[in-house]
Amino acid sequence: MTSDPLITVIVPGWDVALYAAEALASLQGQTLDAWCAVLIDDGSTDETGAVFARFAGRDERFRLAPHPSRRGLGAARNTGLELVDTPYVGFLDADDVMLPRALELLVGSLERSGSDVAVGAYARLRPQPGGGYAPSPVQPWVVASTSPARTGVTLAEHPEVTGNIVAWSKASRAELWEGLRFPQGLYEDQAVTQAMYARARAIDTIPEPVVHWRVRAEGTSITQHEADPDVLAAALDALRDGVDVLRREGPEAAVRARIGQILRMDVPRLTAMSQDDASRALIRDFAAELSESLPG
């Protein structure tokens, strides 16, 4: 094990045995080897825990912190945060893939700049008709959040970064997480990520993808169920919560940028997925609420 790891990568997983080995192998393949990882099996009913244990038994950089029963993704990440004792922290979901230079790029940027957060691009890993997975092009809103490369910018200077809300495309200083934890429930990234941006003294952006985000072939990812009225309501609440954080803690430019992206991207996408009039009405009311609240 590297004597002084620079970053702790928190890896939660629930019933992802099909993918966990690839995720953990992608950590072992990093060009920066000064890392350690906390593996949280969140009460899986499949072999996820066994995969985690196998990797931890062979590589002491992996540390196990399992949940006896399922508590949810937010709680699993919070368990990992309690165990961080390195200068930096990052996340990797156990069904995704970290690209080989990810930690080198993210941690290296923070080491050079002194910024609090480094934000990388990411691409979806989609199932292919003949089997297997292949990455898609980086989506336009991800490009807008990370390109071109920036060093030491504030949220007011680069408000479009608020469109990059996933936990696992970033590295941040561990002290930024003091008093900051993930909420329970679905879409736990939204409010936490906006709070992190608002608290950051300076932000770096990296145009190169650092993670491939898997769209599971079996359709079990939460974002693949947004036609469900309960999931839709949770998605809208999370979007609202993220905007509220920016209103309280961030500059007006960030509020405008985030609301603009939601109205351009999320509202049409969710409307297209909705299968009943009640859901479409909920989205219309949500869009009207955001439009009316736009800062002048």
Phi, psi and omega in degrees: 000140175301132188296323183231083178296145180269331187222140170260125177258121182267122186238096175272153177203139174223116179052050179236035183301330180297334190240345190298322181297320179295321179298312182290325175296328178292331173290316179297336181271009181293141176290336170264117183261004181274063181223160166225166184219143173253123182256118182246101171282116187269061177067039183298152175258357176251206186266018179305312181300323179292321177296314178301314182296322179298315180293319180295327179290338183256344186218110186289356174288342177268133178237133182268137175215067188285154169262129179298329178223164186291131179238349179106159186297318180300314179296322179297316177296322179295323175302316178296320181299327179293343185254005183285128175224029179245165180296331185232159179223145176217176183225150172213119174287144191283005171249007180253181182228125176271126182287152194305324184265009187303305184291325175301315181290312185290306182292319179301320179297314180295322178298321181282321189269331188079008179291169182267331184222136169243130187242122180253161174285166177209161179226151177282142177254106191255146176293145182254150183305323181271005183107159181080186183227153176216144181286144173270167173299154176296132183289152185302321181290333175288318176302315182298330182278340190234347186241136000283176178300137178229152178227124172069033178270157175267168178295326177294326181282331181225069184292340181294347178297339181296345176284348180262089192255355183285146183290330195267010177255020191220161162231146183217161175291137185299326182293342177295341183267002177296119182077007181240123180220162180283141175284168174277162177101190183275159175057048185286350181287327196304296186293321182297316182295318179294324176296321179297315177299316183295328181278338186294132175289325181207150187230139171252148174236145184232114184292338184285134177301138179247342181218144166258118184267114188282129168263106191293136181297330181276000173073031184259359176290146183297325181290348176273004183235027185284353171286340176294127184304323180291320178292319177301314179299320178295321179297315180294320178298319181293318176301316179298316180299319179297317177296319180299321176300314180296323178298320183282322193241345187249175177283158180301326181300324180289321177298314180297317182296317183290315178298318179300318179292320178299316181292325181282322191250305187287315183299311178298321181296314181291324178298318180296330181277340186292141186245006180212159183296324181297319179293317179295324177294321178299318180291319178299316179296321178297315180297320179295319178301314180293316181301318181290338184264002180301132176297146178289000000 
